[in-house]
mmCIF file of C-alpha atoms in Angstrom:
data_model
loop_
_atom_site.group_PDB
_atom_site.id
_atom_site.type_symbol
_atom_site.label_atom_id
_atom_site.label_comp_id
_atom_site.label_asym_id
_atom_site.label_seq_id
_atom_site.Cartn_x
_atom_site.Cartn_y
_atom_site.Cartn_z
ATOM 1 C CA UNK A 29 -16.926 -13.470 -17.660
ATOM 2 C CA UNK A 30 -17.831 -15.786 -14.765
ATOM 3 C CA UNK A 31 -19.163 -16.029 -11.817
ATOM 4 C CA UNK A 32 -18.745 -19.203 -9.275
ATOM 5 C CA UNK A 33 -21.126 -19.072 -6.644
ATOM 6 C CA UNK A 34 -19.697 -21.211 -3.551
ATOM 7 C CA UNK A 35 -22.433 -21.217 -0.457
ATOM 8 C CA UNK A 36 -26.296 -20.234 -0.246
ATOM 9 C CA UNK A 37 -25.797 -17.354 1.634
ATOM 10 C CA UNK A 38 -23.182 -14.864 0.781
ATOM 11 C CA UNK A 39 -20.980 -12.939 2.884
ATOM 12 C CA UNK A 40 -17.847 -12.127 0.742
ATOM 13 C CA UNK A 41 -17.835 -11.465 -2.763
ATOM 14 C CA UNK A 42 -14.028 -11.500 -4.843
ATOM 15 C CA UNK A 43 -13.151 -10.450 -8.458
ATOM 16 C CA UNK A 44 -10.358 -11.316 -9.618
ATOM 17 C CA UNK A 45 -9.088 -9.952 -13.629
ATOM 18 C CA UNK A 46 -6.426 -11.072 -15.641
ATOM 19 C CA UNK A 47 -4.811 -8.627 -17.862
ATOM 20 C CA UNK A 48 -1.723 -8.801 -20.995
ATOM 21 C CA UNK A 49 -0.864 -5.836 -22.988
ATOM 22 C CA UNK A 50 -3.664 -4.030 -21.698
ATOM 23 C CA UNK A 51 -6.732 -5.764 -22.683
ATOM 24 C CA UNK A 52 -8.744 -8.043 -20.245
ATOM 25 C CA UNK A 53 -8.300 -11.885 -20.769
ATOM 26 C CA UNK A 54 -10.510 -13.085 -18.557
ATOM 27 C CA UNK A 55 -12.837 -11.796 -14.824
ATOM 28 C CA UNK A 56 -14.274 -13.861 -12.452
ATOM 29 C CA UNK A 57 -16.502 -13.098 -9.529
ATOM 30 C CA UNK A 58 -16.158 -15.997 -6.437
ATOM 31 C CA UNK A 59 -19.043 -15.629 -3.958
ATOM 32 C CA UNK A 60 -19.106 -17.231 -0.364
ATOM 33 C CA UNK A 61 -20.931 -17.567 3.138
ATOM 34 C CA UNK A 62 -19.780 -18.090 6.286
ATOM 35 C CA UNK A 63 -17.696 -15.116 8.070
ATOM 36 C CA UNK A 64 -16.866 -12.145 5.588
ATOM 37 C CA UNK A 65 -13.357 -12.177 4.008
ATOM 38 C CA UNK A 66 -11.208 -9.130 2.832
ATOM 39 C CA UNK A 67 -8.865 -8.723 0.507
ATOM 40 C CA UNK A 68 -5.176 -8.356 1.777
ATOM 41 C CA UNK A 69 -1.567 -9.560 0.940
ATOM 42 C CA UNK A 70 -2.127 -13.128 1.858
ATOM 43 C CA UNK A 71 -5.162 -13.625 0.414
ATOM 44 C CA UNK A 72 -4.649 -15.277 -3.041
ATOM 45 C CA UNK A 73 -0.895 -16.250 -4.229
ATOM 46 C CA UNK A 74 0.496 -17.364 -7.777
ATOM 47 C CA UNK A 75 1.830 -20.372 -8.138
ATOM 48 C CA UNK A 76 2.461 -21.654 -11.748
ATOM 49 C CA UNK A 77 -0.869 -20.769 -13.828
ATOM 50 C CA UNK A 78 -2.671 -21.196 -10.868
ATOM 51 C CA UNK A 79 -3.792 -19.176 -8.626
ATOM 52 C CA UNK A 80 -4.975 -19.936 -4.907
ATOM 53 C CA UNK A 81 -7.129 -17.463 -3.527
ATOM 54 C CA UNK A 82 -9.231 -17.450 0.247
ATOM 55 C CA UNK A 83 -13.132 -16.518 0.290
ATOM 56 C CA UNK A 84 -15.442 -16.831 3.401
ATOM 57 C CA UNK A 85 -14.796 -20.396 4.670
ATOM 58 C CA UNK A 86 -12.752 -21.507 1.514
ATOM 59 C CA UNK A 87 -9.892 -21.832 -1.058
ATOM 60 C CA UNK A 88 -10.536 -21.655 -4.564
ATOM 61 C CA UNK A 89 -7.786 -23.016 -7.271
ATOM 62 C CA UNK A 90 -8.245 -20.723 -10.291
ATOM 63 C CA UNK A 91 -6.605 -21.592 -13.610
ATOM 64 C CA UNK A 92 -4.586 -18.657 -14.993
ATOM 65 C CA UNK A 93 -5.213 -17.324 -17.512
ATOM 66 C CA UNK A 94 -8.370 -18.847 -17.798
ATOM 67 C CA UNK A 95 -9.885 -18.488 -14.807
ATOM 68 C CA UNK A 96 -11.541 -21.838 -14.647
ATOM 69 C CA UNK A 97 -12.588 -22.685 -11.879
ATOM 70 C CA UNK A 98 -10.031 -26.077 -10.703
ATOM 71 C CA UNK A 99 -11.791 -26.617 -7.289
ATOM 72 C CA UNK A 100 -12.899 -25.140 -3.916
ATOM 73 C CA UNK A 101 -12.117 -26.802 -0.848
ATOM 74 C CA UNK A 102 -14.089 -25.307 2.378
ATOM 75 C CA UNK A 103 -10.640 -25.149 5.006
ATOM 76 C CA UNK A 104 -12.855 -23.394 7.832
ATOM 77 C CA UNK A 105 -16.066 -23.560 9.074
ATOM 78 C CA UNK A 106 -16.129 -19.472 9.699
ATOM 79 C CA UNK A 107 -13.605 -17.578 7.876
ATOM 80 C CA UNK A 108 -10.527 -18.352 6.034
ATOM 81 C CA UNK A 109 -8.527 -15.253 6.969
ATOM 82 C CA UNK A 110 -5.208 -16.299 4.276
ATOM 83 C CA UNK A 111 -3.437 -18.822 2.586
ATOM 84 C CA UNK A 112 0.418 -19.394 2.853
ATOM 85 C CA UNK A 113 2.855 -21.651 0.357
ATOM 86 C CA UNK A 114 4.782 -23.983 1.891
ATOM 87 C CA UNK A 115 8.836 -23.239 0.563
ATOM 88 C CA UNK A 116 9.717 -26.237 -1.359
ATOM 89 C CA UNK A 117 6.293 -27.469 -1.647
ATOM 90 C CA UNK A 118 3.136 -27.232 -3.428
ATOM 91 C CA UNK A 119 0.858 -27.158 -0.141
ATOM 92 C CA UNK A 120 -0.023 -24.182 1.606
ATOM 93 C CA UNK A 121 -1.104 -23.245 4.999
ATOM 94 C CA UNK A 122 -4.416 -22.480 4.892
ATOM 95 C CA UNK A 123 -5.706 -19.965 8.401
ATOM 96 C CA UNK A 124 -8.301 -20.014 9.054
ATOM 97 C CA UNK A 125 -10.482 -18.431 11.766
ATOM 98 C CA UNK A 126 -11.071 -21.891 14.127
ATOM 99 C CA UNK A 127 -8.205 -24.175 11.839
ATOM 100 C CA UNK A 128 -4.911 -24.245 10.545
ATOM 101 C CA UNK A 129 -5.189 -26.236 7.362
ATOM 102 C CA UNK A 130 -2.112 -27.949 5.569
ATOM 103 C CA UNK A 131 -3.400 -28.393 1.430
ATOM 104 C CA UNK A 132 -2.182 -29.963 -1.070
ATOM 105 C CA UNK A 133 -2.257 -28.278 -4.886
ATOM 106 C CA UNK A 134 -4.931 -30.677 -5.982
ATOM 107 C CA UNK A 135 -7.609 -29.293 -3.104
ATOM 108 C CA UNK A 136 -6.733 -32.120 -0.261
ATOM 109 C CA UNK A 137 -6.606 -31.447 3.292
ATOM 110 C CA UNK A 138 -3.714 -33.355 5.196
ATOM 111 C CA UNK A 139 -4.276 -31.965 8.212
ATOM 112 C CA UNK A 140 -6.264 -29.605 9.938
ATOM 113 C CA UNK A 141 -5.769 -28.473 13.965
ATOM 114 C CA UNK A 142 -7.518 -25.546 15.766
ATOM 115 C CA UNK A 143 -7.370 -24.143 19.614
ATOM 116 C CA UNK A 144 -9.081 -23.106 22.307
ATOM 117 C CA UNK A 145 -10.001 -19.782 20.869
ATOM 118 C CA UNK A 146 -9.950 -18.173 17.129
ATOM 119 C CA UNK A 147 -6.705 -17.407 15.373
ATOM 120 C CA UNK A 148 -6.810 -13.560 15.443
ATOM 121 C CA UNK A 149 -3.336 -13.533 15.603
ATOM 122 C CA UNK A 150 -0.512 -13.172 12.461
ATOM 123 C CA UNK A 151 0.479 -16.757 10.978
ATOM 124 C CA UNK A 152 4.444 -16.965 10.511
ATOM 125 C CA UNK A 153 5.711 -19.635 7.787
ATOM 126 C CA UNK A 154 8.806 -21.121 9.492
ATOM 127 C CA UNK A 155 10.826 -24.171 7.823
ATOM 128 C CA UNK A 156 9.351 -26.865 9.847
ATOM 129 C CA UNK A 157 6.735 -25.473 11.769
ATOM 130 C CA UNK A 158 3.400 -22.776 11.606
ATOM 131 C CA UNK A 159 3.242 -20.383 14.286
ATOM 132 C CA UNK A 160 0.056 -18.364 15.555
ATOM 133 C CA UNK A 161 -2.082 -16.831 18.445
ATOM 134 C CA UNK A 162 -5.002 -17.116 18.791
ATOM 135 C CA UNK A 163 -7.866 -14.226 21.038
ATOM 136 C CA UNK A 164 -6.760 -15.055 24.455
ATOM 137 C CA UNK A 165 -2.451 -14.299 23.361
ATOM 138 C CA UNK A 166 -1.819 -18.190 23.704
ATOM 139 C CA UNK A 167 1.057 -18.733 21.162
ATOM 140 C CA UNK A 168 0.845 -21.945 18.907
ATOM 141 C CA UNK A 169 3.036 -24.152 16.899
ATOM 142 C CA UNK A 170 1.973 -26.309 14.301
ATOM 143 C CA UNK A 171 4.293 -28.886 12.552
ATOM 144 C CA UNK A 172 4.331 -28.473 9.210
ATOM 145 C CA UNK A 173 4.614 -32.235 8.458
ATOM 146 C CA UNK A 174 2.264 -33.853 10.753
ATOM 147 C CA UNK A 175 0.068 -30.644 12.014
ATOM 148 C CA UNK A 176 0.913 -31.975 15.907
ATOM 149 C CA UNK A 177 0.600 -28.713 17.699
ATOM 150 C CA UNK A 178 1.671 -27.457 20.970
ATOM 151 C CA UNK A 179 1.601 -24.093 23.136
ATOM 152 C CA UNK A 180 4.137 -21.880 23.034
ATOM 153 C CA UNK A 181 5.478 -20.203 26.338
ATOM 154 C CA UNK A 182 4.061 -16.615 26.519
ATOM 155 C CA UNK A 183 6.760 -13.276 26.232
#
């Protein structure tokens, strides 16, 4: 039904369908640059009728079950690799290849912190804090609040 075309060149390409009773509502193709995205568990969450969803170097806020397009934010200047909600919040954790992003539901970046290498490494959702490593092993934290970040000793 639509297709939202985010960057000139394009390196990942997402569909996304929304189905009731067996007969398509609505489809949507979302088309990016930057490093190429896949699709995986933390790649898109529900939240409400909306749904958040990472391609390339951005976030896209879908309506559901419309699938208009609410707004695209660009949380990473390679890849964003997932996006994470934030218990009792609306924001998420955006990570992203060279950032760790905290976003609000309307598309805002509060904060946004990277390292000395890329964040290969699994993100873990604690109650105050982000954790991460990046290429090189070095273990992050990232306060959730305020995005202040500091090394973590290696194990």
């Amino acid at each position: 039904d639509r297709a939202y075309t985010l960057s000139d060149h394009i390196s990942s390409t997402h569909g996304v369908r929304v189905s009731a009773d067996n007969r398509e509502i609505a489809s949507a193709v979302i088309r990016a640059g930057g490093g190429a995205s896949g699709v995986h568990d933390r790649s898109a969450f529900l939240h409400g009728d909306s749904l958040f969803l990472a391609v390339g170097p951005f976030v896209v806020h879908l309506a559901i079950p419309s699938l208009d397009l609410l707004w695209s934010v660009e949380t990473d200047e390679a890849t964003c690799f997932g996006v994470h909600r934030i218990s009792d919040s609306s924001d998420f954790i955006s990570h992203g290849e060279l950032s760790i992003s905290r976003v609000t539901e309307d598309g805002r970046i509060l904060w946004s912190e990277s390292g000395a290498d890329i964040f290969t490494g699994d993100l873990t959702m604690l109650r105050q804090e982000v954790r991460v490593a990046d290429f090189d092993g070095r273990r992050y934290s990232f306060d959730l609040v305020t995005g202040a970040s500091k090394l973590l000793p290696s194990t």
